mmCIF file of C-alpha atoms in Angstrom:
data_model
loop_
_atom_site.group_PDB
_atom_site.id
_atom_site.type_symbol
_atom_site.label_atom_id
_atom_site.label_comp_id
_atom_site.label_asym_id
_atom_site.label_seq_id
_atom_site.Cartn_x
_atom_site.Cartn_y
_atom_site.Cartn_z
ATOM 1 C CA UNK A 1 -0.039 -0.118 -0.040
ATOM 2 C CA UNK A 2 2.763 2.509 0.884
ATOM 3 C CA UNK A 3 4.409 1.933 -2.437
ATOM 4 C CA UNK A 4 0.884 2.417 -4.298
ATOM 5 C CA UNK A 5 0.718 5.612 -2.553
ATOM 6 C CA UNK A 6 4.050 6.702 -3.346
ATOM 7 C CA UNK A 7 3.393 5.874 -7.078
ATOM 8 C CA UNK A 8 0.017 7.279 -7.647
ATOM 9 C CA UNK A 9 -0.445 10.016 -5.145
ATOM 10 C CA UNK A 10 1.714 12.637 -7.271
ATOM 11 C CA UNK A 11 -0.640 11.944 -10.343
ATOM 12 C CA UNK A 12 -3.440 13.461 -8.057
ATOM 13 C CA UNK A 13 -1.667 15.989 -6.581
ATOM 14 C CA UNK A 14 -0.723 17.124 -10.297
ATOM 15 C CA UNK A 15 -4.162 17.780 -11.148
ATOM 16 C CA UNK A 16 -5.204 14.146 -12.435
ATOM 17 C CA UNK A 17 -9.087 13.751 -11.932
ATOM 18 C CA UNK A 18 -9.140 10.093 -11.998
ATOM 19 C CA UNK A 19 -6.252 7.621 -11.362
ATOM 20 C CA UNK A 20 -6.475 3.789 -12.476
ATOM 21 C CA UNK A 21 -4.490 1.463 -10.082
ATOM 22 C CA UNK A 22 -3.037 -1.067 -12.616
ATOM 23 C CA UNK A 23 -3.688 -4.663 -13.226
ATOM 24 C CA UNK A 24 -4.672 -6.247 -9.377
ATOM 25 C CA UNK A 25 -4.768 -10.162 -9.716
ATOM 26 C CA UNK A 26 -8.118 -11.787 -8.162
ATOM 27 C CA UNK A 27 -6.598 -15.006 -7.384
ATOM 28 C CA UNK A 28 -4.645 -16.153 -4.220
ATOM 29 C CA UNK A 29 -1.921 -17.684 -7.114
ATOM 30 C CA UNK A 30 -1.263 -17.374 -10.637
ATOM 31 C CA UNK A 31 -2.266 -14.871 -13.116
ATOM 32 C CA UNK A 32 0.120 -12.522 -12.828
ATOM 33 C CA UNK A 33 1.434 -11.461 -16.194
ATOM 34 C CA UNK A 34 4.092 -9.134 -14.831
ATOM 35 C CA UNK A 35 6.502 -9.029 -11.927
ATOM 36 C CA UNK A 36 5.201 -7.687 -8.712
ATOM 37 C CA UNK A 37 1.449 -7.433 -9.342
ATOM 38 C CA UNK A 38 -0.959 -6.876 -6.523
ATOM 39 C CA UNK A 39 -3.169 -9.813 -5.261
ATOM 40 C CA UNK A 40 -6.384 -8.469 -4.268
ATOM 41 C CA UNK A 41 -8.391 -12.030 -3.071
ATOM 42 C CA UNK A 42 -7.832 -11.239 0.458
ATOM 43 C CA UNK A 43 -10.260 -8.679 2.308
ATOM 44 C CA UNK A 44 -7.946 -8.201 4.932
ATOM 45 C CA UNK A 45 -5.051 -6.884 2.513
ATOM 46 C CA UNK A 46 -7.764 -4.797 0.323
ATOM 47 C CA UNK A 47 -8.836 -3.378 3.210
ATOM 48 C CA UNK A 48 -5.237 -1.894 3.829
ATOM 49 C CA UNK A 49 -5.593 -0.303 0.305
ATOM 50 C CA UNK A 50 -7.941 2.278 2.008
ATOM 51 C CA UNK A 51 -5.020 4.346 2.624
ATOM 52 C CA UNK A 52 -4.007 4.765 -0.952
ATOM 53 C CA UNK A 53 -7.806 5.506 -1.656
ATOM 54 C CA UNK A 54 -7.541 8.283 1.220
ATOM 55 C CA UNK A 55 -4.229 9.764 -0.174
ATOM 56 C CA UNK A 56 -5.755 10.005 -3.657
ATOM 57 C CA UNK A 57 -9.286 11.587 -2.175
ATOM 58 C CA UNK A 58 -6.916 13.832 -0.321
ATOM 59 C CA UNK A 59 -5.299 15.169 -3.462
ATOM 60 C CA UNK A 60 -8.442 15.680 -4.756
ATOM 61 C CA UNK A 61 -8.809 12.590 -7.194
ATOM 62 C CA UNK A 62 -10.633 9.543 -7.753
ATOM 63 C CA UNK A 63 -9.228 6.283 -8.218
ATOM 64 C CA UNK A 64 -10.520 2.886 -10.106
ATOM 65 C CA UNK A 65 -9.052 -0.589 -9.567
ATOM 66 C CA UNK A 66 -8.074 -2.524 -12.327
ATOM 67 C CA UNK A 67 -8.948 -6.443 -11.635
ATOM 68 C CA UNK A 68 -7.522 -9.061 -13.956
ATOM 69 C CA UNK A 69 -6.118 -12.482 -14.339
ATOM 70 C CA UNK A 70 -3.505 -13.383 -16.973
ATOM 71 C CA UNK A 71 -4.739 -17.089 -17.829
ATOM 72 C CA UNK A 72 -2.202 -18.428 -20.381
ATOM 73 C CA UNK A 73 -0.541 -14.854 -20.241
ATOM 74 C CA UNK A 74 0.717 -15.690 -16.776
ATOM 75 C CA UNK A 75 4.270 -15.489 -15.867
ATOM 76 C CA UNK A 76 4.489 -19.329 -15.440
ATOM 77 C CA UNK A 77 3.897 -19.978 -19.192
ATOM 78 C CA UNK A 78 6.816 -16.989 -20.505
ATOM 79 C CA UNK A 79 9.298 -16.358 -17.317
ATOM 80 C CA UNK A 80 11.449 -19.706 -16.561
ATOM 81 C CA UNK A 81 12.589 -18.294 -13.524
ATOM 82 C CA UNK A 82 9.382 -17.417 -12.098
ATOM 83 C CA UNK A 83 8.112 -20.874 -12.907
ATOM 84 C CA UNK A 84 10.791 -22.651 -11.145
ATOM 85 C CA UNK A 85 10.186 -20.620 -7.840
ATOM 86 C CA UNK A 86 6.263 -20.982 -8.163
ATOM 87 C CA UNK A 87 5.940 -24.821 -9.470
ATOM 88 C CA UNK A 88 2.441 -24.671 -7.915
ATOM 89 C CA UNK A 89 0.987 -21.974 -10.170
ATOM 90 C CA UNK A 90 -2.282 -22.859 -12.251
ATOM 91 C CA UNK A 91 -1.987 -21.369 -15.910
ATOM 92 C CA UNK A 92 -5.931 -21.018 -16.198
ATOM 93 C CA UNK A 93 -6.808 -21.594 -19.924
ATOM 94 C CA UNK A 94 -10.411 -21.239 -21.363
ATOM 95 C CA UNK A 95 -9.852 -24.289 -23.595
ATOM 96 C CA UNK A 96 -7.041 -26.347 -25.282
ATOM 97 C CA UNK A 97 -4.329 -23.825 -26.429
ATOM 98 C CA UNK A 98 -4.219 -23.066 -29.991
ATOM 99 C CA UNK A 99 -1.732 -24.817 -32.079
ATOM 100 C CA UNK A 100 0.476 -22.025 -32.454
ATOM 101 C CA UNK A 101 1.286 -21.820 -28.843
ATOM 102 C CA UNK A 102 1.461 -25.638 -28.596
ATOM 103 C CA UNK A 103 4.302 -25.481 -31.255
ATOM 104 C CA UNK A 104 6.080 -22.670 -29.369
ATOM 105 C CA UNK A 105 5.745 -24.709 -26.123
ATOM 106 C CA UNK A 106 7.193 -27.857 -28.394
ATOM 107 C CA UNK A 107 9.956 -25.525 -29.393
ATOM 108 C CA UNK A 108 10.988 -24.411 -25.735
ATOM 109 C CA UNK A 109 9.893 -20.778 -26.222
ATOM 110 C CA UNK A 110 7.263 -21.159 -23.585
ATOM 111 C CA UNK A 111 6.254 -23.864 -21.253
ATOM 112 C CA UNK A 112 2.718 -24.544 -21.630
ATOM 113 C CA UNK A 113 0.981 -26.549 -18.797
ATOM 114 C CA UNK A 114 -2.877 -25.614 -19.145
ATOM 115 C CA UNK A 115 -5.347 -25.885 -16.597
ATOM 116 C CA UNK A 116 -8.789 -25.735 -18.599
ATOM 117 C CA UNK A 117 -11.425 -24.201 -16.599
ATOM 118 C CA UNK A 118 -14.963 -26.624 -15.882
ATOM 119 C CA UNK A 119 -17.834 -24.911 -16.360
ATOM 120 C CA UNK A 120 -18.310 -24.865 -12.560
ATOM 121 C CA UNK A 121 -14.679 -23.202 -12.239
ATOM 122 C CA UNK A 122 -15.585 -20.757 -14.747
ATOM 123 C CA UNK A 123 -18.397 -19.136 -12.741
ATOM 124 C CA UNK A 124 -16.523 -19.401 -9.565
ATOM 125 C CA UNK A 125 -13.568 -17.226 -11.513
ATOM 126 C CA UNK A 126 -16.611 -14.642 -12.433
ATOM 127 C CA UNK A 127 -17.675 -14.788 -8.635
ATOM 128 C CA UNK A 128 -13.951 -14.011 -7.597
ATOM 129 C CA UNK A 129 -13.559 -11.009 -9.811
ATOM 130 C CA UNK A 130 -17.121 -9.840 -8.181
ATOM 131 C CA UNK A 131 -15.496 -10.664 -4.202
ATOM 132 C CA UNK A 132 -12.548 -8.518 -5.515
ATOM 133 C CA UNK A 133 -14.615 -5.567 -6.625
ATOM 134 C CA UNK A 134 -16.445 -5.853 -3.396
ATOM 135 C CA UNK A 135 -13.710 -5.700 -1.102
ATOM 136 C CA UNK A 136 -12.204 -2.788 -3.244
ATOM 137 C CA UNK A 137 -15.489 -0.849 -2.868
ATOM 138 C CA UNK A 138 -15.213 -1.186 0.644
ATOM 139 C CA UNK A 139 -12.068 0.051 0.542
ATOM 140 C CA UNK A 140 -13.069 3.220 -0.969
ATOM 141 C CA UNK A 141 -12.394 2.622 -4.565
ATOM 142 C CA UNK A 142 -14.662 4.753 -6.577
ATOM 143 C CA UNK A 143 -14.943 2.480 -9.316
ATOM 144 C CA UNK A 144 -14.217 -0.884 -10.894
ATOM 145 C CA UNK A 145 -11.924 -1.455 -14.148
ATOM 146 C CA UNK A 146 -11.899 -5.027 -15.791
ATOM 147 C CA UNK A 147 -8.976 -5.848 -17.711
ATOM 148 C CA UNK A 148 -10.520 -7.222 -20.541
ATOM 149 C CA UNK A 149 -7.331 -6.511 -23.378
ATOM 150 C CA UNK A 150 -3.738 -7.415 -23.530
ATOM 151 C CA UNK A 151 -4.643 -10.970 -23.895
ATOM 152 C CA UNK A 152 -5.786 -11.040 -19.975
ATOM 153 C CA UNK A 153 -8.178 -13.755 -19.449
ATOM 154 C CA UNK A 154 -11.568 -12.217 -19.936
ATOM 155 C CA UNK A 155 -9.965 -11.349 -23.566
ATOM 156 C CA UNK A 156 -9.187 -15.017 -24.016
ATOM 157 C CA UNK A 157 -13.032 -15.626 -23.457
ATOM 158 C CA UNK A 158 -13.735 -13.176 -26.145
ATOM 159 C CA UNK A 159 -11.129 -14.213 -28.374
ATOM 160 C CA UNK A 160 -11.824 -17.019 -31.180
ATOM 161 C CA UNK A 161 -8.398 -17.588 -30.766
ATOM 162 C CA UNK A 162 -8.544 -18.924 -27.939
ATOM 163 C CA UNK A 163 -11.983 -19.899 -27.048
ATOM 164 C CA UNK A 164 -13.203 -22.979 -28.182
ATOM 165 C CA UNK A 165 -15.344 -24.288 -25.365
ATOM 166 C CA UNK A 166 -18.499 -26.166 -25.736
ATOM 167 C CA UNK A 167 -20.422 -25.175 -23.275
ATOM 168 C CA UNK A 168 -22.258 -21.899 -22.302
ATOM 169 C CA UNK A 169 -19.049 -19.820 -22.296
ATOM 170 C CA UNK A 170 -18.355 -20.826 -25.776
ATOM 171 C CA UNK A 171 -19.686 -16.942 -26.573
ATOM 172 C CA UNK A 172 -17.158 -15.444 -24.322
ATOM 173 C CA UNK A 173 -19.654 -12.313 -23.896
ATOM 174 C CA UNK A 174 -21.298 -14.796 -21.564
ATOM 175 C CA UNK A 175 -18.309 -14.592 -19.123
ATOM 176 C CA UNK A 176 -17.800 -10.930 -19.468
ATOM 177 C CA UNK A 177 -21.759 -10.952 -18.276
ATOM 178 C CA UNK A 178 -20.934 -13.294 -15.512
ATOM 179 C CA UNK A 179 -18.379 -11.218 -14.378
ATOM 180 C CA UNK A 180 -20.647 -7.885 -14.702
ATOM 181 C CA UNK A 181 -23.346 -9.550 -12.388
ATOM 182 C CA UNK A 182 -20.851 -10.919 -9.730
ATOM 183 C CA UNK A 183 -19.613 -7.122 -9.720
ATOM 184 C CA UNK A 184 -23.050 -5.980 -9.132
ATOM 185 C CA UNK A 185 -23.949 -8.329 -6.620
ATOM 186 C CA UNK A 186 -20.813 -7.492 -4.409
ATOM 187 C CA UNK A 187 -19.961 -4.133 -5.133
ATOM 188 C CA UNK A 188 -23.344 -2.746 -5.797
ATOM 189 C CA UNK A 189 -23.603 0.073 -8.131
ATOM 190 C CA UNK A 190 -20.097 1.450 -8.460
ATOM 191 C CA UNK A 191 -19.026 2.639 -11.903
ATOM 192 C CA UNK A 192 -17.764 -0.272 -13.819
ATOM 193 C CA UNK A 193 -15.656 0.205 -17.199
ATOM 194 C CA UNK A 194 -13.654 -2.212 -19.059
ATOM 195 C CA UNK A 195 -11.831 -2.065 -22.861
ATOM 196 C CA UNK A 196 -12.709 -4.809 -25.164
ATOM 197 C CA UNK A 197 -10.207 -5.026 -28.123
ATOM 198 C CA UNK A 198 -12.297 -5.951 -31.760
ATOM 199 C CA UNK A 199 -10.909 -9.198 -32.946
ATOM 200 C CA UNK A 200 -11.184 -10.452 -36.495
#
């Protein structure tokens, strides 16, 4: 929290009206696409982030938190040292990885150990986004930003490259809707935004 205050407060103090706290991972392990990402699965930890929201509010700004999960873009796929230090990390996969990624795995460029989500696990992941949103709202965040770009797991659901499911989530918009509904259940009517790239 101290690091986030140090990094984000100067923007609000300079007159920026709305600050976005970068990708914050909703699960207790896995999902980080880059080093040192914040995890927001623990309500006690997120409650401590109220000092971040208070610092931004005291400087006259507002702050949204971005909720995310890397799915197959997680560090355990592409970062060998991280993978060695965290052998228990799950690489959540929307469906069996496309052949291009399997070829990169065979060539040793990445390391795929996909854990394809069951339908029940997809619902639970959407619920985890919602719980994290509720924790954030309680900590004073002014809004929620769902990470649905940069090949996060939300975009992987929306992408025909990644999503070849045979259940109700074959239409990736259904996952986005499930996350939306979970956020509303846990965080009420806080502003909710996302960016959804078009993909052909």
